[in-house]
Amino acid sequence: MGKLTNNMWRLLGAQSSRNQSKSLTLIKKSGDHDSWAAELSDENFATEAEKLDITDPEGEDRARFLALVREAGDRALDMRPFDVQLQGALRLLEGDIIEMATGEGKTLAGAIAAIGYVLQGHRVHVVSVNDYLATRDAEWMKPLFDQFAISSSAVSENSTREERKAAYDTDITYGSVNEVGFDVLRDQLATRAEDLVSPKPDVAIIDEADSVLVDEALVPLILAGATTGEVPDKPIHDAVGKLKKTHYEIDAEGRNVYLTDEGAAFIEQELGGINLYDEEHVGTTLVHVNVAMHAHILLERDVHYIVRDGGVHLINASRGRVAQLQRWPDGLQAAVELKEGLAQTDSGEVIDTITVQALIGRYPKVCGMTGTALAAGEQFRQFYHLAVSQIPPNTKNIRVDEVDRVYDTKANKAEAVVEFVKEIHETGQPILIGTHDVAESEELAHLLGRAGVQSVVLNAKNDAQEAKIIAEAGAKNAVTVSTQMAGRGTDIKLGGSAGQKDGESTSERDEVVELGGLCVVGTGRHDTERLDNQLRGRAGRQGDPGRSVFFSSVEDPVVTRNLTLKRDPVSSSEDGSLGSKGVDLIEQAQRVAEGVMLELHANTWRYNQLVNQQRDIVIARRMKLLTTDTALAELKDLENARYRELTGEGSVLAESADSDKAPDTKSVGDEPAETAVDSDSSVPVEKAEPVPVAVLEQAAREIMLFHLDRAWADHLAFVSDVRASIHLRSLGRESPLDEFHKLILDEFGRLPGEAVDNARKTFREAVITADGVDLEQADLRRSTTTWTYMVHDSPFSSGGAKALQGIIGIFR
Ligand code: ADP
């Protein structure tokens, strides 16, 4: 960590301890109100709460509020909030990210803060990482909210539109980040104000805040509509499939792959002697070659995706499980399908997209909780202007975190892991092994099996099943092999679920405590220590005993990707262990990786920023069209003749039609040239039957919205093209980011004019009757099928300096 950062931490630390001591004073004071709260009848409870003015963080009413929630927790949930939970809730009310260790009861702390916000007149969304947790937490906390007469609900993937609307109408809504985001996106399909589902954002309390705000912040949520799919160019894929190791280079992060001179020559020859770098191919063929190389070389089956039921399923790197509803950008998805010889899935056109970061940015007030916030403090500060407050544990953490065991080779490491697990398992102590990917988890389970240790493998299951398996991981003799964060958010109770029931079976728990609690084994450090700590945090909850140890090797990706070793370290012992020099190496590698991640995040953030702002502008316009009569007012102004023709307002035409005369061509001459269409017509002007203004308003709205949405979708396609080829275009002359901004700004500048011009044209030409406008007939079709998904780990996200170097390399 640099000096600057150290200083910042000191400052943060001082600030935070001042805040904490204020909170503690208040919590102490709240004890004075305990008997008042205890004597309130259930009927009076809510009324008394409503009377409080809790806006002053140090006021007497805040103290009363704390007494009330303590009493309510006791009555409604049989959980009397610990002081540390109240402390956490108070910091949440001040808009911080709080760090509370796993098992300390973040769910309750978050619920208390939600109540506090509602009492101050806010609407609260509690944002979780998945549907399972959102639904579970909403149900669990409901009695507490009921006690305060505060309405609460959850949205999940299965909720209907009506259910969603109703859910968002309550004071507190629990929802996964995907669902909340998809609802925002789906509102882009609304052509009537009453079809809007997503409410005005107010307060967001984010559970697993580091996961949502950092690990998945850049993941775009996508709303797509069916189009006739563009089939990837097979010859390009075939050519790329034949590349040899000398034909390409992979950058240190393993995120980009580049052709070497030799590789470029090979591809050019395979594609019939073309020049990849001439005008004709640079923005097209070369982009396709890059996409195909990404699919063939960087994406590995069983690491980045699995093939199941004839489809490619992405694996979410930060959670190590199949990522539902996720796909790569279309070209890449198709390329991987081609690589695996699978049928091509529907390709779609992006109608709208929003990153998790932008989604959360919509909320005027954001706070959150996580087990591992401090390590992500820099990101919270830099990207969200959020401060971190560390909340001490209720009971001291007595888990023993052992020094890493580092080996010279992967094979020696695996052997050591199996040996270690076998030894521990013989004592009966439960073991949770965290692996990095599906392939590794299966391989390890196999090795353990061969050594006579039966294990449960946890990967690629649905959240509810995951939660059940993980809950049993603390039972005596359990050996669970899991991918990174499978089942996150579910407590591992010692003794398993049996250990929690009535008195007789607590002996299960005692037995496991006696054995030392849960033993967590990591099979390699992650790119950030934060993820390592998430895994360690599975053990030692609420003062339980526990143990954690990581096994690493210098052949692990975190080392090979981030460090260039002059020579491989040599082990002096038979088992290949490297001792403290190995530990130093691993830590150094991880620090480099963390720096790279931050840089990447910052870079992508810069790329996203402008498009986010443009989206805000489009959405504001869309909302105006949707909720006011702007569309018709503008068209009336711009196409007045047509307007009068349609409404029959002050039009000679209308009168002449009424009086059943033959078409009076002379009267048409009064109209501006644009309506000349009618003058050619020899049929009586029957359409002069006036269109009621309300109908016309809606027709105008639909026309304006259609063309605005169309223009935005086209713009997004343009952005994605530019992004894919930006490092090729700028050729090292200008900064790719500047170039990107220039192109995107220019193009966006044309969007409003085009949208309005096209709307005018449609208004003039489409058939508009008392039944409204028939856009279908005018060949202005909205996608009939739409779907939502997430793009995981956009491969083009780094397109910055590194990518540029790669390309310049080719030109030399
Ligand atoms: P976290 O999300 O912080 O890991 P949870 O919210 O899942 O923790 O809670 C962990 C466990 O602690 C749960 O089993 C819950 O029942 C228990 N718990 C939380 N708060 C209290 C409390 N005030 N009194 C008793 N048990 C509690």
XYZ file of N, CA and C and ligand atoms in Angstrom, residues 78-82 85 100-108 136-137 140 207-208 489-491 493 541-542, ligand 1:
105
model
N -37.851 -13.048 18.316
C -37.130 -13.770 19.341
C -35.623 -13.526 19.204
N -35.271 -12.364 18.698
C -33.857 -11.987 18.596
C -33.739 -10.576 19.137
N -33.146 -10.443 20.285
C -32.920 -9.102 20.835
C -31.623 -8.594 20.236
N -31.685 -7.522 19.437
C -30.481 -7.061 18.731
C -29.314 -6.815 19.694
N -28.149 -7.311 19.316
C -26.951 -7.029 20.109
C -26.562 -5.564 19.889
N -25.100 -4.830 16.593
C -26.047 -4.748 15.483
C -26.691 -3.363 15.425
N -19.201 -6.141 9.024
C -19.512 -7.002 10.169
C -19.149 -8.407 9.758
N -18.452 -9.106 10.617
C -17.983 -10.442 10.258
C -19.170 -11.375 9.974
N -18.888 -12.431 9.231
C -19.912 -13.424 8.909
C -20.547 -13.957 10.173
N -21.840 -14.113 10.150
C -22.524 -14.705 11.286
C -22.851 -13.718 12.395
N -22.477 -12.456 12.200
C -22.726 -11.460 13.248
C -24.145 -10.905 13.199
N -24.898 -11.312 12.170
C -26.290 -10.882 12.107
C -26.520 -9.608 11.312
N -25.986 -9.586 10.095
C -26.148 -8.412 9.228
C -27.600 -8.256 8.776
N -28.293 -9.380 8.640
C -29.675 -9.302 8.162
C -30.515 -8.434 9.095
N -30.366 -8.673 10.392
C -31.134 -7.906 11.370
C -30.673 -6.448 11.408
N -35.770 -15.090 1.406
C -35.583 -15.595 2.765
C -35.545 -14.454 3.778
N -34.761 -13.442 3.485
C -34.618 -12.334 4.431
C -35.927 -11.566 4.602
N -38.139 -13.637 6.795
C -37.576 -13.713 8.131
C -37.845 -12.418 8.908
N -26.824 -5.624 0.617
C -26.224 -6.742 1.336
C -25.046 -7.250 0.499
N -24.051 -7.815 1.148
C -22.838 -8.261 0.448
C -22.354 -7.127 -0.455
N -23.905 -16.252 2.148
C -25.046 -15.666 2.828
C -25.764 -16.665 3.701
N -25.363 -17.928 3.620
C -25.977 -18.927 4.485
C -24.980 -19.300 5.564
N -25.465 -19.293 6.756
C -24.643 -19.617 7.909
C -24.197 -21.073 7.940
N -23.574 -23.664 10.539
C -23.692 -23.856 11.982
C -22.950 -25.115 12.412
N -17.714 -18.294 13.369
C -18.817 -17.339 13.508
C -19.231 -17.192 14.968
N -19.582 -15.987 15.344
C -20.048 -15.646 16.692
C -19.255 -16.324 17.809
P -24.577 -12.618 8.548
O -25.419 -12.251 7.356
O -23.975 -11.447 9.222
O -23.581 -13.669 8.253
P -27.085 -13.564 9.615
O -27.881 -12.342 9.488
O -27.319 -14.645 8.632
O -25.538 -13.222 9.638
O -27.257 -14.103 11.088
C -26.440 -15.118 11.573
C -27.109 -15.890 12.669
O -27.133 -15.149 13.857
C -28.517 -16.287 12.378
O -28.664 -17.637 12.606
C -29.374 -15.478 13.319
O -30.480 -16.203 13.736
C -28.427 -15.202 14.460
N -28.663 -13.911 15.083
C -28.498 -12.703 14.527
N -28.789 -11.723 15.383
C -29.160 -12.308 16.538
C -29.590 -11.817 17.822
N -29.675 -10.509 18.077
N -29.892 -12.713 18.759
C -29.797 -14.022 18.504
N -29.401 -14.547 17.324
C -29.089 -13.713 16.348
